[in-house]
XYZ file of C-alpha atoms in Angstrom:
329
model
C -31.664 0.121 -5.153
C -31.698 -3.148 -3.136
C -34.753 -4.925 -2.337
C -35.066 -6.668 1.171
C -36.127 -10.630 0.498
C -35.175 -11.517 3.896
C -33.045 -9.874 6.390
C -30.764 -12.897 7.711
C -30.729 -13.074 11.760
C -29.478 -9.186 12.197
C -28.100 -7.302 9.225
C -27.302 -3.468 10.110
C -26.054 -0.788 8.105
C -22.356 0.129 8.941
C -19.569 2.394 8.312
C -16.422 2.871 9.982
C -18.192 5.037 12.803
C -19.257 7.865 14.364
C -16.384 9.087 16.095
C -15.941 12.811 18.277
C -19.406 12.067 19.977
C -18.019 10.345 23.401
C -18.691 13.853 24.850
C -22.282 13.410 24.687
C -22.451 9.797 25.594
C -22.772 8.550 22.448
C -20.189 5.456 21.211
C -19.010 5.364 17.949
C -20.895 2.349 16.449
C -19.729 1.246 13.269
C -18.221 -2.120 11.718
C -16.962 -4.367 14.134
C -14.162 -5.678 12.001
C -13.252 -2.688 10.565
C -10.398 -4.505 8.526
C -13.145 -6.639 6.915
C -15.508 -3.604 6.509
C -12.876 -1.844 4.916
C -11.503 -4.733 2.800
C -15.204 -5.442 1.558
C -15.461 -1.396 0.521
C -11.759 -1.893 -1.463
C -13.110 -4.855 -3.421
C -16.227 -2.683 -4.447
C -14.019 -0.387 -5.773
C -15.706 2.405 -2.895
C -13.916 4.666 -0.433
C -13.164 2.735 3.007
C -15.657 4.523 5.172
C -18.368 3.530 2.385
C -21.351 2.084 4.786
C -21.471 -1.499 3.756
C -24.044 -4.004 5.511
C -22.714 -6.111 8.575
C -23.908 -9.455 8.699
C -24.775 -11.970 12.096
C -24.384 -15.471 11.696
C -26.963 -15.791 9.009
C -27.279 -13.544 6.061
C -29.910 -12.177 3.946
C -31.174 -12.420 0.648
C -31.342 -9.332 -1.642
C -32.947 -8.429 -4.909
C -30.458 -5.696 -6.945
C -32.722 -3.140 -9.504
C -29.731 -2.099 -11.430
C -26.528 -3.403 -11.954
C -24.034 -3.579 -9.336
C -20.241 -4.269 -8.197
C -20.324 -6.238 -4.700
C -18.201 -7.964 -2.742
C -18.443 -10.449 0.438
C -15.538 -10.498 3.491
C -15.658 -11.625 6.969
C -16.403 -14.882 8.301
C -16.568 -17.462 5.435
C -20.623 -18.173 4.307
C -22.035 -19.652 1.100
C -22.744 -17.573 -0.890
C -24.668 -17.161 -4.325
C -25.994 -15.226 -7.167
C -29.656 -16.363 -8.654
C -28.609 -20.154 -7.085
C -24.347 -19.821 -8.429
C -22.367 -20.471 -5.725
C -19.624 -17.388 -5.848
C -16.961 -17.043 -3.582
C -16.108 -14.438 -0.568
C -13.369 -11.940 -0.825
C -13.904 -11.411 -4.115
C -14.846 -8.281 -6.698
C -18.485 -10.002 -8.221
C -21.228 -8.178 -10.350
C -24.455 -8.495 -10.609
C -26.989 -8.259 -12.929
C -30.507 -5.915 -12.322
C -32.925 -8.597 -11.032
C -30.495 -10.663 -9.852
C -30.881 -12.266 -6.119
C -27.696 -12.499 -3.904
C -27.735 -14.867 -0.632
C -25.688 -15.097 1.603
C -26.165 -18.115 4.075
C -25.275 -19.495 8.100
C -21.500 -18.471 8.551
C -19.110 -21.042 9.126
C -16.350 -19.058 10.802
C -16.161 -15.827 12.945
C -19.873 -13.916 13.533
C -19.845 -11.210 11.601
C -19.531 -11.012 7.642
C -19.802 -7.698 5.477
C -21.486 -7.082 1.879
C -20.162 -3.715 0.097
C -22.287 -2.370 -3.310
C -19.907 -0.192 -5.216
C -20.998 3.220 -4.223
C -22.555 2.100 -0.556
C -25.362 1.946 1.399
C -26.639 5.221 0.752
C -29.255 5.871 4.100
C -29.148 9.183 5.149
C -26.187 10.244 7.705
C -26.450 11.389 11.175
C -23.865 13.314 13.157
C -21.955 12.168 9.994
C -21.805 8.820 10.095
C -24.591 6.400 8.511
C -23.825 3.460 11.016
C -27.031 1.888 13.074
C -26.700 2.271 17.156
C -29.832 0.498 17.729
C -29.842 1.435 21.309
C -30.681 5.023 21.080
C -32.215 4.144 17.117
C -29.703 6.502 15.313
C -27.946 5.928 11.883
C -28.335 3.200 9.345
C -32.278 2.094 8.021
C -34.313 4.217 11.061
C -32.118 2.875 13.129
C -32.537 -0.685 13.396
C -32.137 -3.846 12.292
C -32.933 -4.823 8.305
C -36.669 -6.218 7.672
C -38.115 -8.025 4.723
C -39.589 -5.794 2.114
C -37.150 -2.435 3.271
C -35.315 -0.370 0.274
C -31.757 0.327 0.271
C -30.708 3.355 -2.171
C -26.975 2.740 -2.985
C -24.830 5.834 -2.775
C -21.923 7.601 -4.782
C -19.011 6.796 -2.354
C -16.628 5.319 -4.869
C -12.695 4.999 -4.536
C -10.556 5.799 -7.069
C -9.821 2.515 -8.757
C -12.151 -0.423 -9.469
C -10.950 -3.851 -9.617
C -12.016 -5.766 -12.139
C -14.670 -9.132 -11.915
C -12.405 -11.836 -9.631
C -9.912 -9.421 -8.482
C -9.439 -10.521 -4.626
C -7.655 -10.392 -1.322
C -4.420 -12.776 -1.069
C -5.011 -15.207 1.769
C -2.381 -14.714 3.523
C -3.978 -10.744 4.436
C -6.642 -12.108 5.639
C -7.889 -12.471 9.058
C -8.226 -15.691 10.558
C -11.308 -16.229 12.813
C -12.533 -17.576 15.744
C -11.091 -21.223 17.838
C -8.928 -19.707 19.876
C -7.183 -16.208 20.137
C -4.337 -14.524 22.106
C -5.692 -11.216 22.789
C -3.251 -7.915 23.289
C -3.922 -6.337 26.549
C -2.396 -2.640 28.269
C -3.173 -2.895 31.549
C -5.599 -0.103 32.674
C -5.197 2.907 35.301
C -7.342 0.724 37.672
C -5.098 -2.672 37.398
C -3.924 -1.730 40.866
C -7.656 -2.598 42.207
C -6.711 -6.010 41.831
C -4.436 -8.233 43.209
C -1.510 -9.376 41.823
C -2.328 -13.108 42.287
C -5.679 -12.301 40.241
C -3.785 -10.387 37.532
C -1.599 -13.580 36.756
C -4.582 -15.822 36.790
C -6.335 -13.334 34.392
C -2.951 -13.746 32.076
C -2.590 -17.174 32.559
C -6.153 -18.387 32.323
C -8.560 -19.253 29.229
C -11.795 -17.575 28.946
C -14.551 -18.642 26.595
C -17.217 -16.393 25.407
C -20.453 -16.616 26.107
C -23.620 -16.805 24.205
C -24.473 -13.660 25.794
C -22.412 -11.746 23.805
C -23.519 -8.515 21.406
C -22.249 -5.847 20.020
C -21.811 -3.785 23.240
C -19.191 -6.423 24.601
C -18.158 -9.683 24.709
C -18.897 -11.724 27.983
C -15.625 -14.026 28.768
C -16.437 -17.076 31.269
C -13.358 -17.911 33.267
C -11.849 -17.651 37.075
C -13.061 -14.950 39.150
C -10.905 -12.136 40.026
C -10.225 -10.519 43.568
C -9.663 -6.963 44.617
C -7.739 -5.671 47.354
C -9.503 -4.108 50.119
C -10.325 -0.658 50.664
C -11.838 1.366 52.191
C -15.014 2.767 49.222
C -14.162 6.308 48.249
C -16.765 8.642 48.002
C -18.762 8.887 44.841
C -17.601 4.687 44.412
C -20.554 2.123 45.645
C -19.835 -0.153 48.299
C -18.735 -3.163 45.773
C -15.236 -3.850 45.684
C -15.490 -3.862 41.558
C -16.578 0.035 42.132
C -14.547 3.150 41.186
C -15.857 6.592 40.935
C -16.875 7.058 37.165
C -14.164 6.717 34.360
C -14.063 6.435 30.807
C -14.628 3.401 28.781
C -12.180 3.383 25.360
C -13.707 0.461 23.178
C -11.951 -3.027 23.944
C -11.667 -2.143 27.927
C -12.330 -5.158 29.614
C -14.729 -4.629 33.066
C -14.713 -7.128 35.670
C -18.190 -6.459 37.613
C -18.514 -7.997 40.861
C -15.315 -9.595 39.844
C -17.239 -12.686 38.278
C -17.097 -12.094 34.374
C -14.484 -10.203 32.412
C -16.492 -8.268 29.708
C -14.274 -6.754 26.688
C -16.714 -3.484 25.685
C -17.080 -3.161 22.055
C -18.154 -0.278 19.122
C -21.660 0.213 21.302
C -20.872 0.064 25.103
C -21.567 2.817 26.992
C -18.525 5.517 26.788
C -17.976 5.056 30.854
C -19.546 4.228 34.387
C -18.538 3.045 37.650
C -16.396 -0.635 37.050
C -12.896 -1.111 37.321
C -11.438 -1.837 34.177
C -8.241 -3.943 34.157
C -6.986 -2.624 31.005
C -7.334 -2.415 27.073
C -7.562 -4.436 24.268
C -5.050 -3.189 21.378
C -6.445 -1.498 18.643
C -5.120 -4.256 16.122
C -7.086 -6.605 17.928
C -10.517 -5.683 18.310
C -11.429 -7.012 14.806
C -10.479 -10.367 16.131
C -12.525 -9.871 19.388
C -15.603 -8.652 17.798
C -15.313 -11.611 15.480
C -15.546 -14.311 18.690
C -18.418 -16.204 19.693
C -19.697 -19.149 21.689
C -17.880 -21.152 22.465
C -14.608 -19.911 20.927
C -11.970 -19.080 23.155
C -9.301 -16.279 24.199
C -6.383 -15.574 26.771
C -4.945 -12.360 27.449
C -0.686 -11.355 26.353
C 0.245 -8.166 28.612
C 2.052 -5.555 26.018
C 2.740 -2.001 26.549
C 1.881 1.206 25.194
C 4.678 1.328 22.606
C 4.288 -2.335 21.656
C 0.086 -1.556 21.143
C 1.571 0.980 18.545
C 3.339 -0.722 16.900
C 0.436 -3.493 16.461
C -1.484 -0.798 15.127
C 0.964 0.544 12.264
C 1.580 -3.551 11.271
C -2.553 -3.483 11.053
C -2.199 -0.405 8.938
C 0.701 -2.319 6.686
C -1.527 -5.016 5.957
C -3.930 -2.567 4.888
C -1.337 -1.030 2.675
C -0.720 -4.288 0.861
C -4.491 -4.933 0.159
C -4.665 -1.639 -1.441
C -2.161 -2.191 -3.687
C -2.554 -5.702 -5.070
C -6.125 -4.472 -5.516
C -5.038 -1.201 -7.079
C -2.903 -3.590 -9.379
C -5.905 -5.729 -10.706
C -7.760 -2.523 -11.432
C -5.238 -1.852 -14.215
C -6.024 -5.326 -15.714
């Protein structure tokens, strides 16, 4: 069990999602950087959709009852055990009574703490991830509070790595500054013009303070539409199309003022034109942006988003087996 002390600035429960729900309007939730989620889960020695708790900007402080195999990824933080500084991407244990903090992170937004065995809250529609919108999943749905117990579940892998074992550096994500962002364009790229789809691929865009887990806001040029005549079932703005589907990392233009790139909790469509899609292999970099980082857009196609996704999935590969390695030490 895990005691509460203080919650940090917004620490949720999180696993890797509730997916197969889009036809009832529900998103999938879950981690935002699933390769840190899932890199934090391999360290505790649990499976990878083990819930784990996702961390904002400042973390929490925790009290453990019984002894316990954690492990810290995601943007870099201070950490420490009982006043020890210990270090991030790394297997650590603790002892019962024993108070882990983490503190303000220093890069990306988002960090992730795994307990071998997980978070174990109760599951709905099979997933235990928090959509605080609709107050579904997670602790009842919302945001950690001081003085709330965590029960830790029985959702271990099938190696454990050993006290120290950790991620090599070099498969680890680098956060935040400035990113070049994957991008197919979308079935409505032809309700721009071409002049405003170079400037979107030439331009920078910072994010905005405004930002969440439904999307990131972008601040940059304005785009333009061509004209037309409104369809029916589309509202009179030129930004308008009749309702379409919103895959996570779509990036809206309303109004044609501010690009938005929808993450794990936007709405699963509506009436915007969407100029296209973030890659998969991306996201974890996106949802990892904040003020006043910085992004631009690199046009790929389909094929080339695929094959971004199976290098993602070969970096995942190697983690798992340098970690499967330490276990046998």
């Amino acid at each position: 069990m895990l005691t509460v002390l203080s919650p940090g600035a917004r620490t949720l429960v999180q696993d890797l999602g509730r997916d197969g729900q889009y036809a009832i309007g529900l998103p999938p939730s879950g981690a935002l950087d699933q390769y840190s989620h899932r890199c934090a889960n391999l360290l505790a020695g649990n499976h990878e959709n083990a819930a784990t708790l996702e961390i904002t900007m400042i973390g929490p402080a925790l009290r453990f009852t019984e002894p316990a195999t954690v492990a810290v990824t995601g943007g870099e933080a201070d950490v420490d055990v009982d006043g020890v500084t210990v270090s991030c991407w790394r297997t650590l244990f603790v002892e019962p009574g024993q108070v882990l903090r983490i503190g303000t992170l220093r890069t990306g937004c988002h960090a992730y703490l795994a307990v071998r065995g997980g978070i174990g809250t109760e599951p709905f529609l099979g997933s235990r991830s928090t959509y605080q919108s609709s107050a579904i999943g997670g602790h009842d749905g919302r945001a950690l509070v001081s003085g709330d117990l965590l029960p830790i579940g029985d959702e271990t892998g099938m190696f454990r790595p050993g006290a120290g074992s950790t991620v090599d550096p070099r498969l680890r994500p680098v956060l935040g500054g400035h990113q070049r962002l994957r991008l197919v364009e979308g079935l409505c790229r032809h309700r721009f013009t071409d002049e405003s789809v170079r400037e979107f691929f030439s331009s920078t865009f910072t994010v905005s303070p405004e930002s969440d887990r439904t999307g990131r806001r972008l601040i940059g040029p304005a785009l333009r539409f061509v004209d037309r005549e409104a369809p029916f079932g589309a509202g009179d703005n030129p930004s308008n199309v009749v309702d379409l589907g919103y895959p996570v990392g779509s990036v809206q233009v309303p109004n044609g003022e501010e690009a938005i790139c929808l993450l794990r909790d936007a709405v699963t469509g509506g009436g915007y034109a969407t100029i296209g899609t973030v890659v998969s292999a991306d996201l974890d970099v996106l949802a990892q942006l904040k003020a006043p980082d910085t992004v631009g857009f690199v046009p790929v196609s389909l094929d080339q988003a695929v094959t971004a996704r199976h290098e993602r999935h070969e970096r995942l590969k190697q983690v798992r087996h340098g970690l499967r390695l330490l276990s046998l030490y």
